[in-house]
mmCIF file of C-alpha atoms and ligand atoms in Angstrom:
data_model
loop_
_atom_site.group_PDB
_atom_site.id
_atom_site.type_symbol
_atom_site.label_atom_id
_atom_site.label_comp_id
_atom_site.label_asym_id
_atom_site.label_seq_id
_atom_site.Cartn_x
_atom_site.Cartn_y
_atom_site.Cartn_z
ATOM 1 C CA MET U 49 95.810 200.629 115.980
ATOM 2 C CA LYS U 50 94.642 197.408 114.696
ATOM 3 C CA ILE U 51 94.472 196.341 110.779
ATOM 4 C CA GLU U 52 92.049 193.333 109.665
ATOM 5 C CA LYS U 53 92.445 191.581 106.611
ATOM 6 C CA LYS U 54 91.003 188.999 104.856
ATOM 7 C CA TYR U 55 91.924 186.510 102.624
ATOM 8 C CA HIS U 56 90.825 182.787 101.374
ATOM 9 C CA PHE U 57 91.908 179.735 99.954
ATOM 10 C CA TYR U 58 90.412 176.681 98.457
ATOM 11 C CA ALA U 59 91.661 173.099 99.654
ATOM 12 C CA GLY U 60 90.734 169.796 100.073
ATOM 13 C CA HIS U 61 91.245 167.708 103.039
ATOM 14 C CA ARG U 62 90.202 165.089 105.759
ATOM 15 C CA ASN U 63 90.770 164.778 109.220
ATOM 16 C CA LYS U 64 89.842 161.014 110.073
ATOM 17 C CA THR U 65 89.929 161.751 114.046
ATOM 18 C CA ALA U 66 86.995 164.053 113.884
ATOM 19 C CA GLY U 67 84.121 161.606 113.021
ATOM 20 C CA GLU U 68 82.687 159.986 109.356
ATOM 21 C CA LYS U 69 81.705 163.405 107.711
ATOM 22 C CA CYS U 70 85.419 165.524 108.537
ATOM 23 C CA GLY U 71 87.136 162.077 107.972
ATOM 24 C CA ARG U 72 85.856 161.732 104.065
ATOM 25 C CA MET U 73 87.738 163.470 101.813
ATOM 26 C CA HIS U 74 85.988 166.922 100.941
ATOM 27 C CA GLY U 75 87.281 170.352 100.395
ATOM 28 C CA HIS U 76 86.488 173.838 101.807
ATOM 29 C CA THR U 77 86.451 177.897 100.774
ATOM 30 C CA TYR U 78 88.755 179.043 103.792
ATOM 31 C CA ASP U 79 87.965 182.096 104.875
ATOM 32 C CA VAL U 80 91.090 183.446 106.647
ATOM 33 C CA THR U 81 90.652 187.303 108.904
ATOM 34 C CA CYS U 82 93.682 188.123 110.043
ATOM 35 C CA THR U 83 93.966 191.394 112.846
ATOM 36 C CA PHE U 84 97.049 193.047 113.019
ATOM 37 C CA LYS U 85 98.094 195.354 116.081
ATOM 38 C CA PHE U 86 100.593 197.629 115.551
ATOM 39 C CA THR U 87 101.682 200.552 117.990
ATOM 40 C CA GLU U 88 102.966 203.548 115.657
ATOM 41 C CA ILE U 89 102.083 205.251 112.732
ATOM 42 C CA ASN U 90 104.637 207.096 110.616
ATOM 43 C CA GLU U 91 104.478 210.599 109.776
ATOM 44 C CA ASN U 92 102.210 209.449 106.649
ATOM 45 C CA GLY U 93 99.536 208.306 109.097
ATOM 46 C CA VAL U 94 100.159 205.146 108.279
ATOM 47 C CA THR U 95 101.250 201.710 110.315
ATOM 48 C CA MET U 96 101.642 199.645 107.531
ATOM 49 C CA LEU U 97 100.621 199.548 103.661
ATOM 50 C CA PHE U 98 97.942 197.128 103.416
ATOM 51 C CA SER U 99 99.841 196.107 100.336
ATOM 52 C CA ASP U 100 102.664 195.613 102.090
ATOM 53 C CA LEU U 101 100.768 193.266 104.761
ATOM 54 C CA ASP U 102 99.564 191.325 101.343
ATOM 55 C CA LYS U 103 103.349 190.683 100.342
ATOM 56 C CA ILE U 104 103.825 188.762 103.707
ATOM 57 C CA THR U 105 100.494 187.166 104.304
ATOM 58 C CA GLU U 106 99.125 186.238 100.946
ATOM 59 C CA PRO U 107 101.592 183.877 100.230
ATOM 60 C CA ILE U 108 101.593 181.932 103.669
ATOM 61 C CA ILE U 109 97.639 181.499 102.729
ATOM 62 C CA LYS U 110 98.035 180.801 99.438
ATOM 63 C CA GLN U 111 100.611 178.010 99.314
ATOM 64 C CA TYR U 112 97.765 176.169 100.326
ATOM 65 C CA ASP U 113 95.509 177.221 97.407
ATOM 66 C CA HIS U 114 94.034 174.650 95.347
ATOM 67 C CA TYR U 115 96.120 171.366 97.015
ATOM 68 C CA PHE U 116 95.324 169.004 98.864
ATOM 69 C CA LEU U 117 96.093 169.153 102.680
ATOM 70 C CA LEU U 118 97.430 165.971 104.090
ATOM 71 C CA TYR U 119 98.317 164.771 107.851
ATOM 72 C CA GLU U 120 101.805 163.497 107.150
ATOM 73 C CA LYS U 121 100.694 160.240 108.731
ATOM 74 C CA ASP U 122 97.642 159.451 106.874
ATOM 75 C CA PRO U 123 98.013 156.726 104.612
ATOM 76 C CA MET U 124 96.205 158.342 102.094
ATOM 77 C CA ALA U 125 99.402 160.378 101.488
ATOM 78 C CA GLU U 126 101.246 156.879 100.417
ATOM 79 C CA ILE U 127 98.477 156.667 97.427
ATOM 80 C CA PHE U 128 98.962 160.730 96.586
ATOM 81 C CA GLU U 129 102.725 159.738 95.771
ATOM 82 C CA LEU U 130 102.153 156.316 93.791
ATOM 83 C CA ALA U 131 99.930 158.507 91.606
ATOM 84 C CA GLY U 132 101.872 161.292 91.629
ATOM 85 C CA GLU U 133 99.273 163.545 92.913
ATOM 86 C CA PRO U 134 100.553 166.967 94.405
ATOM 87 C CA TYR U 135 99.336 167.219 97.930
ATOM 88 C CA ILE U 136 101.057 169.095 101.033
ATOM 89 C CA SER U 137 101.572 167.362 104.221
ATOM 90 C CA LEU U 138 101.255 168.952 107.373
ATOM 91 C CA PRO U 139 102.772 167.995 110.601
ATOM 92 C CA PHE U 140 99.081 167.669 112.539
ATOM 93 C CA GLN U 141 95.454 166.459 111.744
ATOM 94 C CA THR U 142 94.093 169.020 109.446
ATOM 95 C CA SER U 143 91.275 170.326 111.716
ATOM 96 C CA ALA U 144 90.164 174.250 111.371
ATOM 97 C CA GLU U 145 91.874 174.549 114.747
ATOM 98 C CA ASN U 146 95.258 173.169 113.762
ATOM 99 C CA MET U 147 95.175 175.375 110.601
ATOM 100 C CA ALA U 148 94.283 178.579 112.226
ATOM 101 C CA ILE U 149 97.079 177.977 114.907
ATOM 102 C CA TRP U 150 99.430 176.693 111.871
ATOM 103 C CA ILE U 151 98.723 180.142 109.932
ATOM 104 C CA PHE U 152 98.824 182.250 112.681
ATOM 105 C CA ASN U 153 102.367 180.886 114.118
ATOM 106 C CA GLU U 154 103.798 181.144 110.339
ATOM 107 C CA ILE U 155 102.501 184.795 110.009
ATOM 108 C CA LYS U 156 103.599 185.839 113.592
ATOM 109 C CA LYS U 157 107.152 184.894 112.368
ATOM 110 C CA GLN U 158 106.925 188.187 110.234
ATOM 111 C CA LEU U 159 104.159 190.441 111.205
ATOM 112 C CA PRO U 160 102.515 191.476 114.644
ATOM 113 C CA ILE U 161 99.201 189.352 113.819
ATOM 114 C CA VAL U 162 96.976 189.224 117.162
ATOM 115 C CA LYS U 163 93.955 187.215 115.712
ATOM 116 C CA ILE U 164 93.262 185.032 113.322
ATOM 117 C CA THR U 165 89.804 183.848 112.154
ATOM 118 C CA LEU U 166 89.457 180.848 110.337
ATOM 119 C CA ALA U 167 85.930 179.731 108.454
ATOM 120 C CA GLU U 168 85.611 176.185 106.930
ATOM 121 C CA THR U 169 81.937 176.982 106.287
ATOM 122 C CA LYS U 170 79.073 180.147 106.105
ATOM 123 C CA THR U 171 78.314 179.078 109.735
ATOM 124 C CA SER U 172 81.323 177.382 111.222
ATOM 125 C CA LYS U 173 84.830 179.253 112.216
ATOM 126 C CA ILE U 174 87.789 179.147 114.465
ATOM 127 C CA ILE U 175 89.106 182.178 116.390
ATOM 128 C CA TYR U 176 92.550 181.934 117.468
ATOM 129 C CA GLU U 177 94.124 184.688 119.493
ATOM 130 C CA GLY U 178 97.728 183.369 120.108
HETATM 131 ZN ZN1 ZN G 138 86.861 169.811 106.302
#
Protein backbone atom coordinates (compact mmCIF):
# COMPACT_ATOMS: atom_id res chain seq x y z
CA MET A 1 0.00 0.00 0.00
CA LYS A 2 1.45 3.34 -1.01
CA ILE A 3 0.45 6.77 0.22
CA GLU A 4 1.34 9.91 -1.63
CA LYS A 5 1.44 13.30 0.10
CA LYS A 6 2.14 16.70 -1.42
CA TYR A 7 3.92 19.56 0.26
CA HIS A 8 5.61 22.76 -0.81
CA PHE A 9 7.97 25.42 0.38
CA TYR A 10 9.26 28.72 -0.95
CA ALA A 11 12.98 29.38 -0.85
CA GLY A 12 15.78 31.31 -2.46
CA HIS A 13 19.07 29.78 -3.49
CA ARG A 14 21.88 29.82 -6.00
CA ASN A 15 24.07 27.10 -7.42
CA LYS A 16 27.36 28.46 -8.70
CA THR A 17 28.32 25.13 -10.28
CA ALA A 18 25.23 24.90 -12.49
CA GLY A 19 25.76 27.64 -15.04
CA GLU A 20 25.09 31.36 -15.15
CA LYS A 21 21.30 31.22 -14.77
CA CYS A 22 21.27 28.94 -11.70
CA GLY A 23 24.31 30.70 -10.31
CA ARG A 24 22.37 33.90 -9.81
CA MET A 25 20.42 34.40 -6.60
CA HIS A 26 16.81 33.46 -7.29
CA GLY A 27 13.92 31.57 -5.75
CA HIS A 28 11.47 28.76 -6.36
CA THR A 29 8.19 27.36 -5.20
CA TYR A 30 9.41 23.86 -4.44
CA ASP A 31 6.67 21.28 -4.89
CA VAL A 32 7.52 18.11 -3.01
CA THR A 33 5.61 14.86 -3.44
CA CYS A 34 6.45 12.02 -1.06
CA THR A 35 5.44 8.40 -1.59
CA PHE A 36 5.39 6.12 1.43
CA LYS A 37 5.08 2.34 1.33
CA PHE A 38 3.35 0.43 4.09
CA THR A 39 2.97 -3.33 4.39
CA GLU A 40 0.29 -3.46 7.06
CA ILE A 41 -3.17 -2.01 7.52
CA ASN A 42 -4.52 -1.82 11.07
CA GLU A 43 -7.90 -3.03 12.26
CA ASN A 44 -9.42 0.34 11.32
CA GLY A 45 -8.32 -0.09 7.70
CA VAL A 46 -5.60 2.51 7.98
CA THR A 47 -1.85 2.26 7.30
CA MET A 48 -0.94 5.57 8.91
CA LEU A 49 -3.13 8.62 9.30
CA PHE A 50 -2.35 11.34 6.77
CA SER A 51 -2.16 13.79 9.66
CA ASP A 52 0.45 11.61 11.40
CA LEU A 53 2.52 11.57 8.21
CA ASP A 54 2.24 15.36 8.11
CA LYS A 55 3.36 15.71 11.73
CA ILE A 56 6.71 14.18 10.81
CA THR A 57 7.14 15.27 7.20
CA GLU A 58 5.96 18.88 7.34
CA PRO A 59 8.52 20.10 9.88
CA ILE A 60 11.31 18.56 7.78
CA ILE A 61 10.12 20.29 4.62
CA LYS A 62 8.84 23.53 6.14
CA GLN A 63 12.13 24.25 7.91
CA TYR A 64 13.30 25.63 4.52
CA ASP A 65 10.22 27.77 3.92
CA HIS A 66 10.95 31.44 3.20
CA TYR A 67 14.68 31.02 3.75
CA PHE A 68 17.68 31.41 1.53
CA LEU A 69 19.48 28.09 1.04
CA LEU A 70 23.23 28.27 0.68
CA TYR A 71 25.97 25.72 0.24
CA GLU A 72 28.08 26.00 3.38
CA LYS A 73 31.16 26.86 1.31
CA ASP A 74 29.40 29.56 -0.74
CA PRO A 75 31.16 32.89 -0.09
CA MET A 76 27.73 34.53 0.01
CA ALA A 77 27.23 32.92 3.44
CA GLU A 78 29.77 35.39 4.80
CA ILE A 79 27.74 38.30 3.40
CA PHE A 80 24.55 36.94 4.96
CA GLU A 81 26.39 36.64 8.29
CA LEU A 82 27.68 40.21 8.09
CA ALA A 83 24.21 41.50 7.25
CA GLY A 84 22.59 39.48 10.01
CA GLU A 85 20.37 37.95 7.37
CA PRO A 86 18.91 34.52 8.20
CA TYR A 87 19.73 31.67 5.83
CA ILE A 88 20.09 27.91 5.94
CA SER A 89 23.54 26.45 5.42
CA LEU A 90 23.61 23.07 3.70
CA PRO A 91 26.55 20.68 3.17
CA PHE A 92 26.00 20.51 -0.61
CA GLN A 93 25.33 22.67 -3.66
CA THR A 94 21.61 23.43 -3.55
CA SER A 95 20.66 21.71 -6.81
CA ALA A 96 17.22 20.15 -7.07
CA GLU A 97 18.92 16.74 -7.15
CA ASN A 98 20.79 17.35 -3.90
CA MET A 99 17.74 18.85 -2.22
CA ALA A 100 15.63 15.84 -3.20
CA ILE A 101 18.20 13.35 -1.85
CA TRP A 102 18.69 15.37 1.35
CA ILE A 103 14.98 15.69 2.13
CA PHE A 104 14.37 12.03 1.20
CA ASN A 105 17.07 10.88 3.63
CA GLU A 106 15.80 13.16 6.41
CA ILE A 107 12.30 11.72 6.07
CA LYS A 108 13.59 8.15 5.72
CA LYS A 109 15.01 8.36 9.25
CA GLN A 110 11.42 8.25 10.52
CA LEU A 111 9.08 7.05 7.77
CA PRO A 112 9.02 4.36 5.06
CA ILE A 113 9.45 6.80 2.16
CA VAL A 114 10.19 5.09 -1.16
CA LYS A 115 10.06 8.01 -3.59
CA ILE A 116 10.31 11.77 -3.62
CA THR A 117 9.54 14.18 -6.42
CA LEU A 118 10.90 17.67 -6.10
CA ALA A 119 9.90 20.29 -8.65
CA GLU A 120 11.66 23.63 -8.88
CA THR A 121 9.46 24.87 -11.73
CA LYS A 122 6.25 23.90 -13.46
CA THR A 123 8.19 22.01 -16.10
CA SER A 124 11.18 20.52 -14.26
CA LYS A 125 11.32 18.01 -11.46
CA ILE A 126 13.60 15.45 -9.90
CA ILE A 127 12.37 11.97 -9.07
CA TYR A 128 14.45 10.08 -6.51
CA GLU A 129 13.73 6.58 -5.27
CA GLY A 130 16.53 6.03 -2.82
ZN1 LIG B 1 17.13 27.44 -8.79
